[in-house]
Coordinates of C-alpha atoms in Angstrom, one line a residue:
Chain A
X1 CA 0.9 35.7 67.2
X2 CA 0.7 34.4 63.6
X3 CA 3.8 32.7 62.5
X4 CA 3.4 32.7 58.7
X5 CA 5.3 29.4 58.6
X6 CA 5.1 29.5 54.8
X7 CA 7.0 32.7 54.5
X8 CA 10.8 32.7 54.2
X9 CA 11.7 36.2 53.3
X10 CA 15.4 35.4 53.6
X11 CA 15.2 33.1 50.5
X12 CA 13.2 35.7 48.6
X13 CA 15.6 38.6 49.3
X14 CA 19.0 36.9 49.4
X15 CA 21.3 38.1 46.7
X16 CA 21.8 35.5 44.0
X17 CA 25.0 34.7 42.1
X18 CA 25.0 36.3 38.7
X19 CA 22.0 38.5 39.6
X20 CA 22.2 42.2 38.4
X21 CA 20.9 45.0 40.6
X22 CA 19.6 46.6 37.4
X23 CA 17.3 43.7 36.9
X24 CA 15.8 43.8 40.4
X25 CA 12.7 46.0 40.7
X26 CA 13.1 48.5 43.6
X27 CA 9.3 48.7 43.7
X28 CA 8.9 45.0 44.3
X29 CA 6.8 43.9 47.3
X30 CA 7.8 40.3 47.3
X31 CA 6.5 38.2 50.2
X32 CA 4.3 41.0 51.6
X33 CA 1.3 39.3 53.1
X34 CA -1.1 42.2 52.7
X35 CA -2.7 44.0 49.8
X36 CA -0.6 47.1 49.8
X37 CA 0.4 50.3 51.6
X38 CA -2.7 50.7 53.7
X39 CA -2.1 47.5 55.5
X40 CA 1.6 47.9 56.0
X41 CA 1.8 49.8 59.2
X42 CA -0.5 47.3 61.0
X43 CA 1.3 44.3 59.5
X44 CA 4.7 45.7 60.6
X45 CA 3.4 46.7 64.1
X46 CA 2.0 43.1 64.4
X47 CA 5.6 41.8 64.4
X48 CA 6.5 43.9 67.4
X49 CA 5.4 41.6 70.2
X50 CA 7.4 38.7 68.9
X51 CA 10.4 40.9 68.0
X52 CA 10.4 42.3 71.5
X53 CA 10.1 38.9 73.1
X54 CA 13.2 37.6 71.2
X55 CA 15.1 40.7 71.8
X56 CA 14.5 40.4 75.6
X57 CA 15.5 36.8 75.5
X58 CA 18.8 37.6 73.7
X59 CA 19.5 40.2 76.3
X60 CA 18.6 38.0 79.2
X61 CA 20.8 35.2 77.8
X62 CA 23.8 37.5 77.9
X63 CA 23.4 38.1 81.6
X64 CA 24.3 34.5 82.3
X65 CA 27.9 33.5 81.8
X66 CA 26.9 29.9 81.3
X67 CA 24.8 30.7 78.3
X68 CA 26.3 31.1 74.8
X69 CA 27.7 34.5 74.0
X70 CA 25.8 35.9 71.0
X71 CA 24.8 39.1 69.3
X72 CA 23.0 40.1 66.2
X73 CA 24.6 42.7 63.9
X74 CA 22.5 44.4 61.3
X75 CA 24.3 46.3 58.5
X76 CA 22.5 48.9 56.6
X77 CA 23.9 50.2 53.3
X78 CA 22.4 52.2 50.5
X79 CA 22.5 55.4 48.6
X80 CA 21.4 58.7 50.3
X81 CA 17.7 58.7 51.1
X82 CA 17.4 54.9 50.7
X83 CA 16.1 54.7 54.2
X84 CA 18.8 53.7 56.6
X85 CA 17.6 56.2 59.2
X86 CA 13.9 55.4 58.5
X87 CA 14.6 51.8 59.3
X88 CA 16.3 52.5 62.5
X89 CA 13.4 54.7 63.5
X90 CA 10.5 52.6 62.4
X91 CA 11.8 49.0 62.7
X92 CA 14.3 49.2 65.5
X93 CA 12.0 51.6 67.3
X94 CA 9.7 48.6 67.8
X95 CA 12.0 47.0 70.4
X96 CA 13.4 48.1 73.8
X97 CA 16.1 50.7 73.2
X98 CA 18.1 49.0 76.0
X99 CA 18.8 46.1 73.7
X100 CA 20.1 48.2 70.8
X101 CA 23.6 49.4 70.0
X102 CA 23.5 51.9 67.2
X103 CA 26.6 53.1 65.3
X104 CA 26.6 55.5 62.4
X105 CA 29.9 55.5 60.5
X106 CA 30.8 59.0 59.1
X107 CA 33.7 60.2 57.1
X108 CA 36.7 58.6 58.9
X109 CA 38.7 60.7 61.3
X110 CA 42.4 61.2 61.0
X111 CA 42.9 58.7 63.7
X112 CA 40.7 56.1 62.0
X113 CA 42.5 56.6 58.7
X114 CA 45.8 55.9 60.4
X115 CA 44.6 52.3 61.1
X116 CA 43.4 49.4 58.9
X117 CA 39.9 50.1 57.6
X118 CA 38.4 47.5 59.9
X119 CA 39.8 49.1 63.1
X120 CA 37.0 51.4 63.7
X121 CA 34.5 48.7 62.8
X122 CA 35.8 46.3 65.4
X123 CA 35.6 49.0 68.1
X124 CA 31.9 49.5 67.4
X125 CA 30.9 45.8 67.5
X126 CA 27.8 45.1 69.7
X127 CA 28.3 43.7 73.1
X128 CA 27.0 40.3 74.0
X129 CA 23.2 40.1 74.0
X130 CA 22.7 43.3 71.9
X131 CA 21.2 44.0 68.5
X132 CA 23.9 46.1 66.9
X133 CA 23.0 48.3 64.0
X134 CA 25.6 49.8 61.7
X135 CA 24.4 52.8 59.7
X136 CA 27.0 52.4 56.9
X137 CA 29.9 50.0 57.7
X138 CA 33.1 48.4 56.5
X139 CA 31.5 48.4 53.0
X140 CA 32.1 52.2 52.7
X141 CA 35.7 51.3 52.1
X142 CA 34.8 49.4 48.9
X143 CA 32.2 52.0 47.9
X144 CA 33.2 55.6 48.3
X145 CA 36.8 54.4 48.7
X146 CA 36.6 52.9 45.2
X147 CA 34.4 55.4 43.5
X148 CA 36.4 58.4 44.7
X149 CA 39.7 56.6 44.3
X150 CA 40.7 57.2 47.9
X151 CA 42.9 54.1 47.6
X152 CA 44.4 52.2 44.6
X153 CA 42.4 49.4 43.0
X154 CA 44.9 46.9 44.4
X155 CA 44.0 48.1 47.9
X156 CA 40.2 48.0 47.6
X157 CA 40.2 44.7 45.6
X158 CA 41.9 43.0 48.6
X159 CA 39.3 44.4 51.0
X160 CA 36.6 42.0 49.8
X161 CA 38.6 39.0 51.1
X162 CA 39.5 40.9 54.3
X163 CA 35.8 41.7 54.9
X164 CA 34.8 38.0 54.2
X165 CA 37.4 36.8 56.7
X166 CA 36.4 39.4 59.3
X167 CA 32.7 38.5 59.0
X168 CA 33.4 34.8 59.1
X169 CA 35.3 35.3 62.3
X170 CA 32.4 37.3 63.7
X171 CA 30.0 34.6 62.9
X172 CA 32.3 32.0 64.4
X173 CA 32.3 34.0 67.6
X174 CA 28.5 34.0 67.9
X175 CA 27.6 37.2 66.0
X176 CA 24.8 36.7 63.5
X177 CA 25.3 39.2 60.6
X178 CA 22.4 40.5 58.6
X179 CA 23.5 42.7 55.7
X180 CA 20.8 44.8 54.0
X181 CA 21.3 46.7 50.8
X182 CA 18.5 49.2 50.4
X183 CA 17.8 49.2 46.7
X184 CA 16.2 52.4 45.3
X185 CA 15.9 53.8 41.8
X186 CA 17.5 57.1 40.8
X187 CA 14.1 58.6 40.1
X188 CA 13.0 57.7 43.7
X189 CA 16.1 59.3 45.1
X190 CA 15.4 62.5 43.0
X191 CA 11.9 62.6 44.4
X192 CA 13.2 62.2 48.0
X193 CA 15.9 64.8 47.6
X194 CA 13.5 67.3 46.2
X195 CA 11.1 66.6 49.1
X196 CA 13.9 67.4 51.5
X197 CA 14.5 70.7 49.7
X198 CA 10.8 71.6 49.5
X199 CA 10.2 71.1 53.3
X200 CA 12.1 73.5 55.6
X201 CA 11.8 70.9 58.4
X202 CA 13.9 68.6 56.3
X203 CA 16.6 71.0 55.1
X204 CA 18.9 69.7 57.8
X205 CA 18.8 66.2 56.3
X206 CA 20.1 67.6 52.9
X207 CA 23.8 68.0 52.3
X208 CA 25.3 69.9 49.4
X209 CA 27.5 66.8 48.9
X210 CA 24.4 64.7 48.1
X211 CA 24.5 66.0 44.5
X212 CA 28.0 65.1 43.5
X213 CA 27.4 61.6 44.9
X214 CA 24.2 61.3 43.0
X215 CA 26.1 62.2 39.8
X216 CA 28.2 59.1 40.3
X217 CA 25.1 56.8 40.5
X218 CA 26.3 54.3 37.8
X219 CA 29.8 54.0 39.5
X220 CA 28.1 53.4 42.9
X221 CA 25.8 50.8 41.5
X222 CA 28.8 49.0 40.0
X223 CA 30.6 49.2 43.4
X224 CA 27.5 47.9 45.2
X225 CA 27.2 45.1 42.7
X226 CA 30.7 44.0 43.3
X227 CA 30.5 44.3 47.1
X228 CA 27.4 42.2 47.1
X229 CA 28.8 39.6 44.7
X230 CA 32.2 39.3 46.4
X231 CA 30.9 39.3 50.0
X232 CA 27.7 37.3 49.6
X233 CA 28.9 34.4 51.8
X234 CA 26.8 31.8 53.4
X235 CA 28.2 32.9 56.8
X236 CA 27.1 36.5 56.2
X237 CA 24.8 36.8 53.1
X238 CA 23.6 39.9 51.5
X239 CA 19.9 40.8 51.3
X240 CA 18.7 43.2 48.7
X241 CA 15.7 45.1 50.0
X242 CA 13.4 46.7 47.4
X243 CA 13.2 50.2 48.9
X244 CA 11.3 52.5 46.6
X245 CA 8.2 51.8 48.7
X246 CA 9.1 52.8 52.3
X247 CA 6.2 50.8 53.8
X248 CA 7.5 47.6 52.1
X249 CA 11.1 48.3 53.1
X250 CA 10.2 48.7 56.8
X251 CA 8.0 45.6 56.8
X252 CA 10.7 43.5 55.0
X253 CA 13.5 44.5 57.4
X254 CA 11.3 43.9 60.4
X255 CA 10.3 40.5 59.0
X256 CA 14.0 39.6 58.2
X257 CA 15.0 40.6 61.7
X258 CA 12.3 38.3 63.1
X259 CA 13.5 35.4 60.9
X260 CA 17.1 35.9 62.1
X261 CA 16.0 36.0 65.8
X262 CA 13.9 33.0 65.4
X263 CA 16.8 31.0 64.0
X264 CA 19.1 32.3 66.9
X265 CA 16.4 31.1 69.3
X266 CA 17.8 32.7 72.4
X267 CA 16.4 31.1 75.6
X268 CA 15.6 32.5 79.1
X269 CA 18.5 31.6 81.3
X270 CA 17.7 29.4 84.3
X271 CA 17.7 30.8 87.8
X272 CA 21.1 30.7 89.5
X273 CA 19.5 30.5 92.9
X274 CA 17.1 28.4 94.9
X275 CA 13.8 30.0 94.0
X276 CA 11.8 28.8 97.0
X277 CA 14.5 29.9 99.4
X278 CA 14.8 33.2 97.8
X279 CA 11.0 33.6 97.9
X280 CA 11.1 33.1 101.6
X281 CA 14.0 35.5 102.0
X282 CA 12.0 38.2 100.2
X283 CA 9.0 37.6 102.4
X284 CA 11.0 37.9 105.5
X285 CA 13.4 40.6 104.4
X286 CA 11.5 43.5 105.9
X287 CA 8.6 43.9 108.4
X288 CA 5.5 44.7 106.4
X289 CA 4.8 48.5 106.3
X290 CA 8.4 49.3 107.4
Chain B
X1 CA -2.2 67.6 69.5
X2 CA -3.8 68.7 72.8
X3 CA -1.5 70.9 74.8
X4 CA -3.0 70.8 78.3
X5 CA -1.8 74.3 78.9
X6 CA -3.2 74.1 82.4
X7 CA -1.0 71.2 83.4
X8 CA 2.4 71.8 84.8
X9 CA 3.6 68.5 86.2
X10 CA 7.0 69.9 87.0
X11 CA 5.4 72.0 89.7
X12 CA 3.4 69.1 91.0
X13 CA 6.3 66.6 91.2
X14 CA 9.2 68.9 92.1
X15 CA 10.7 67.9 95.4
X16 CA 9.9 70.5 98.1
X17 CA 12.1 71.8 100.9
X18 CA 11.2 70.1 104.2
X19 CA 9.1 67.4 102.5
X20 CA 9.5 63.9 103.8
X21 CA 9.4 61.0 101.3
X22 CA 7.5 59.0 103.9
X23 CA 4.7 61.6 103.6
X24 CA 4.5 61.3 99.8
X25 CA 2.0 58.7 98.6
X26 CA 3.7 56.3 96.1
X27 CA 0.2 55.5 94.7
X28 CA -0.6 59.1 93.9
X29 CA -1.7 59.9 90.3
X30 CA -1.4 63.7 90.6
X31 CA -2.0 65.5 87.4
X32 CA -3.1 62.5 85.5
X33 CA -5.8 63.8 83.0
X34 CA -7.7 60.4 82.7
X35 CA -9.8 58.4 85.0
X36 CA -7.4 55.6 85.7
X37 CA -5.3 52.7 84.4
X38 CA -7.4 51.8 81.5
X39 CA -6.8 55.2 79.8
X40 CA -3.1 55.4 80.6
X41 CA -1.5 53.6 77.7
X42 CA -3.5 55.8 75.2
X43 CA -2.8 59.0 77.1
X44 CA 0.9 58.1 77.2
X45 CA 1.0 57.1 73.5
X46 CA -0.8 60.4 72.6
X47 CA 2.3 62.3 73.8
X48 CA 4.5 60.4 71.3
X49 CA 4.0 62.6 68.2
X50 CA 5.0 65.8 70.0
X51 CA 7.9 64.1 71.9
X52 CA 9.2 62.7 68.6
X53 CA 8.9 66.1 66.9
X54 CA 10.9 67.9 69.7
X55 CA 13.5 65.1 69.8
X56 CA 14.0 65.4 66.1
X57 CA 14.4 69.2 66.3
X58 CA 16.9 68.8 69.1
X59 CA 18.9 66.4 67.0
X60 CA 18.6 68.5 63.9
X61 CA 19.8 71.6 65.8
X62 CA 22.9 69.8 66.7
X63 CA 23.9 69.3 63.1
X64 CA 24.3 73.0 62.7
X65 CA 27.4 74.5 64.3
X66 CA 25.8 78.0 64.3
X67 CA 22.9 76.7 66.5
X68 CA 23.2 76.5 70.3
X69 CA 24.9 73.3 71.6
X70 CA 22.4 71.5 73.8
X71 CA 21.4 68.2 75.2
X72 CA 18.8 66.8 77.7
X73 CA 20.0 64.4 80.4
X74 CA 17.5 62.3 82.3
X75 CA 18.7 60.7 85.5
X76 CA 16.7 57.7 86.8
X77 CA 17.2 56.7 90.4
X78 CA 15.2 54.4 92.6
X79 CA 15.2 51.1 94.6
X80 CA 15.3 47.8 92.7
X81 CA 12.1 47.2 90.7
X82 CA 11.1 50.8 90.9
X83 CA 10.9 51.0 87.1
X84 CA 14.1 52.4 85.7
X85 CA 14.2 49.8 82.9
X86 CA 10.4 50.0 82.4
X87 CA 10.6 53.7 81.8
X88 CA 13.4 53.3 79.2
X89 CA 11.4 50.7 77.4
X90 CA 8.0 52.4 77.6
X91 CA 8.7 56.1 77.6
X92 CA 12.0 56.4 75.7
X93 CA 10.8 53.7 73.3
X94 CA 8.3 56.3 72.1
X95 CA 11.1 58.4 70.3
X96 CA 13.6 57.6 67.6
X97 CA 16.4 55.4 69.1
X98 CA 18.9 57.5 67.0
X99 CA 18.3 60.4 69.3
X100 CA 18.9 58.4 72.6
X101 CA 22.2 57.8 74.4
X102 CA 21.6 55.3 77.2
X103 CA 24.0 54.5 79.9
X104 CA 23.5 52.1 82.8
X105 CA 25.9 52.5 85.7
X106 CA 26.9 49.2 87.3
X107 CA 29.2 48.5 90.2
X108 CA 32.3 50.6 89.5
X109 CA 35.2 48.8 87.9
X110 CA 38.7 48.9 89.4
X111 CA 39.6 51.6 86.9
X112 CA 36.6 53.7 87.7
X113 CA 37.3 53.4 91.4
X114 CA 40.8 54.7 90.9
X115 CA 39.3 58.1 89.8
X116 CA 37.1 60.7 91.4
X117 CA 33.5 59.4 91.4
X118 CA 32.4 61.8 88.7
X119 CA 35.0 60.6 86.3
X120 CA 32.9 57.8 84.8
X121 CA 29.8 60.1 84.8
X122 CA 31.6 62.7 82.7
X123 CA 32.7 60.1 80.2
X124 CA 29.1 59.0 79.7
X125 CA 27.5 62.5 79.1
X126 CA 25.3 62.7 76.0
X127 CA 26.6 64.3 72.9
X128 CA 25.1 67.5 71.6
X129 CA 21.6 67.0 70.3
X130 CA 21.0 63.8 72.2
X131 CA 18.6 62.8 74.9
X132 CA 20.9 61.1 77.4
X133 CA 19.4 58.6 79.9
X134 CA 21.4 57.6 83.0
X135 CA 20.1 54.3 84.6
X136 CA 21.6 55.1 88.0
X137 CA 24.2 57.9 88.2
X138 CA 26.5 60.0 90.4
X139 CA 23.9 59.6 93.1
X140 CA 24.9 56.0 93.7
X141 CA 28.0 57.4 95.4
X142 CA 25.8 59.1 98.1
X143 CA 23.4 56.1 98.3
X144 CA 25.1 52.7 98.3
X145 CA 28.4 54.5 99.0
X146 CA 26.9 55.8 102.2
X147 CA 24.6 52.9 103.2
X148 CA 27.4 50.3 102.8
X149 CA 30.0 52.6 104.2
X150 CA 32.2 52.3 101.2
X151 CA 33.7 55.7 102.1
X152 CA 33.8 57.7 105.3
X153 CA 31.0 60.1 106.1
X154 CA 33.4 63.0 105.5
X155 CA 33.8 61.8 101.9
X156 CA 30.2 61.2 101.0
X157 CA 29.1 64.4 102.8
X158 CA 31.3 66.5 100.5
X159 CA 29.9 64.8 97.4
X160 CA 26.5 66.7 97.6
X161 CA 28.4 69.9 96.9
X162 CA 30.5 68.3 94.3
X163 CA 27.4 67.0 92.5
X164 CA 25.7 70.4 92.7
X165 CA 28.8 72.1 91.2
X166 CA 29.0 69.5 88.5
X167 CA 25.3 69.7 87.6
X168 CA 25.4 73.5 87.6
X169 CA 28.3 73.4 85.2
X170 CA 26.4 71.0 82.9
X171 CA 23.4 73.3 82.8
X172 CA 25.7 76.3 82.1
X173 CA 27.0 74.4 79.1
X174 CA 23.6 73.7 77.6
X175 CA 22.6 70.4 79.2
X176 CA 19.1 70.4 80.7
X177 CA 19.1 68.0 83.6
X178 CA 15.9 66.1 84.6
X179 CA 16.3 64.0 87.8
X180 CA 13.7 61.5 88.6
X181 CA 13.4 59.6 91.9
X182 CA 11.0 56.6 91.4
X183 CA 9.2 56.4 94.7
X184 CA 7.8 53.0 95.5
X185 CA 6.6 51.5 98.8
X186 CA 8.3 48.5 100.3
X187 CA 5.2 46.4 99.9
X188 CA 5.1 47.2 96.2
X189 CA 8.7 46.2 95.9
X190 CA 8.0 42.9 97.7
X191 CA 5.1 42.2 95.3
X192 CA 7.4 42.9 92.3
X193 CA 10.3 40.8 93.6
X194 CA 7.9 37.9 94.2
X195 CA 6.5 38.3 90.7
X196 CA 10.0 38.0 89.3
X197 CA 10.5 34.8 91.3
X198 CA 7.2 33.3 90.3
X199 CA 7.8 33.8 86.6
X200 CA 10.7 31.8 85.1
X201 CA 10.9 34.4 82.2
X202 CA 11.8 37.0 84.9
X203 CA 14.3 35.0 86.9
X204 CA 17.1 36.7 85.0
X205 CA 16.0 40.1 86.4
X206 CA 16.3 38.9 90.0
X207 CA 19.6 39.1 91.7
X208 CA 20.4 37.4 95.0
X209 CA 21.8 40.8 96.1
X210 CA 18.3 42.3 95.9
X211 CA 17.4 40.9 99.3
X212 CA 20.2 42.3 101.4
X213 CA 19.6 45.7 99.7
X214 CA 16.0 45.5 100.6
X215 CA 16.8 44.7 104.2
X216 CA 18.4 48.2 104.3
X217 CA 15.2 49.9 103.1
X218 CA 15.1 52.5 105.9
X219 CA 18.8 53.4 105.5
X220 CA 18.3 53.8 101.7
X221 CA 15.2 56.0 102.2
X222 CA 17.3 58.2 104.5
X223 CA 20.1 58.4 101.9
X224 CA 17.6 59.3 99.1
X225 CA 16.0 61.9 101.3
X226 CA 19.3 63.6 101.9
X227 CA 20.4 63.3 98.3
X228 CA 17.1 64.9 97.2
X229 CA 17.2 67.6 99.9
X230 CA 20.9 68.5 99.3
X231 CA 20.8 68.4 95.5
X232 CA 17.4 69.9 94.8
X233 CA 18.8 73.0 93.1
X234 CA 17.0 75.3 90.8
X235 CA 19.5 74.5 88.1
X236 CA 18.9 70.8 88.4
X237 CA 15.8 70.1 90.5
X238 CA 14.6 66.7 91.7
X239 CA 11.3 65.2 90.7
X240 CA 9.7 62.6 92.9
X241 CA 7.7 60.2 90.7
X242 CA 5.0 58.2 92.5
X243 CA 5.8 54.8 91.1
X244 CA 3.7 52.1 92.7
X245 CA 1.4 52.4 89.7
X246 CA 3.5 51.6 86.6
X247 CA 0.9 53.2 84.3
X248 CA 1.1 56.5 86.1
X249 CA 4.8 56.4 86.4
X250 CA 5.2 56.0 82.7
X251 CA 2.8 58.7 81.8
X252 CA 4.3 61.1 84.4
X253 CA 7.9 60.7 83.1
X254 CA 6.7 61.0 79.4
X255 CA 4.8 64.2 80.4
X256 CA 7.8 65.6 82.3
X257 CA 10.0 64.9 79.3
X258 CA 7.6 66.8 77.1
X259 CA 7.5 69.8 79.4
X260 CA 11.3 69.9 79.5
X261 CA 11.6 69.7 75.7
X262 CA 9.0 72.4 75.3
X263 CA 10.9 74.7 77.5
X264 CA 14.2 73.9 75.5
X265 CA 12.2 74.7 72.4
X266 CA 14.8 73.4 69.8
X267 CA 14.3 74.9 66.4
X268 CA 14.8 73.5 62.9
X269 CA 18.2 74.8 61.6
X270 CA 18.1 77.1 58.5
X271 CA 19.3 75.7 55.2
X272 CA 23.0 76.4 54.7
X273 CA 22.7 76.4 50.9
X274 CA 20.7 78.2 48.2
X275 CA 17.6 76.0 48.1
X276 CA 16.5 77.0 44.6
X277 CA 20.0 76.4 43.2
X278 CA 20.2 73.1 44.9
X279 CA 16.8 72.1 43.6
X280 CA 18.1 72.8 40.1
X281 CA 21.3 70.8 40.7
X282 CA 19.3 67.8 41.8
X283 CA 17.0 68.0 38.8
X284 CA 20.0 68.1 36.5
X285 CA 22.3 65.7 38.3
X286 CA 21.5 62.6 36.4
X287 CA 19.6 61.9 33.1
X288 CA 16.2 60.5 34.0
X289 CA 16.1 56.7 34.1
X290 CA 20.0 56.5 34.2

């Protein structure tokens, strides 16, 4: 396995103070070690063995109560068609599904609305040892909640601090949080929406509500900008993933995932039994050919 | 994609009335279209595109309330090391994790024990459009429940009928049930248990309780034999998967999965909107370069 020790994609993609989304190129391929699209599937697939190994270690660690209790939570946010589903399929499809806990947050139910906005989030947190993936998240409540004025400005403005506290608490309890904003251009979104309309096998992915949301593109970008600025903490930083090129987006998220797992460095738990004695017990447990 | 129209693995692997597990060769490679192990990974991977396509159709279908409500439930049963986890990783890892609903049944909790044995099973059933995978299942209650005399014979003997009724009801409500018994030999289990003990990276997979269970091999085979005989209904038949060769086991379950999905034949749902009008709305939704 090549380790690209020189590459630190977290530094390259971490949101910066004062940075404007409008100044970030959604077609960027920063850090990509190949020449372009043709090499991307192989370079992404090449990360799979090491990703699988770390994922299995994280899971194994969780089976031992004497080991630290940890999990990794990946948050995916972005406009329609930005690639949340594509990342789950192509990046998280690289590891054992037994180690994944997916949760897609839809329009809140009546019951969910009767609680604080973080209530449904807390109920969906990954168990120990798991890689949790949130397809949308608590950030919806400072995105659509703000753009569509579902709550007053006083309410959504307070939520940034509530989110920061919540995430700091998660991190303090052993959950590494990896927040990805999938940055696409409005022209790329138009292209992808039209592709869905032009292909009957993709009609089911299109919703009539995609158009009114698209009409509010500038308001959403402003809301994303604020969410990223306000909640870009050291405990739980934001990464802005250039996502106009799907092949780069997939590679970048796989690579970020790898960098996070390497830093967590989960270890195989030690045997909780006498290996030699257990070996003998297995050998003697049953007459051969029973 | 090659369709192997001649191959019907369901017929080859379906449990037969009067058949004895002891007479079935766990090293069999019945139906395998290649020459042996070397070709197996490629032949299994070759099933992935069609599996993925059906899985996505099943999921897409579920997004449309006017389409039939269906799901596929795969039940994996077998002795320790028979490969339940390996199948989830290698076979179900071939499709989009968004379409999978995994559930591993452990020793029942106090709450679960306070209910009928099917209570926890019903709560874990896959949602519409999903491929559900049960790693162990309701059958534990006629396996360990019988071998370890956790309940009286009168109780476990009634459970076969209860399971048959439950599964028939599932099928009547659109859930296709695919039950796989992973058939291994005691010598192969010994080899795999010793491998786990000889590799520190696999110690976490070994449990001290594996040995006492292994000592009851004949009692477990008898319990599996009865579970298969008593619950081998046409609505929800049992398949006996020869599992001493991991490469065959993985190919066979992938192939069975494919045959079940083909028979379900999920279809892309029709657009619920005027495609031309929606195309125009997308085109006009935002000034270019906004």
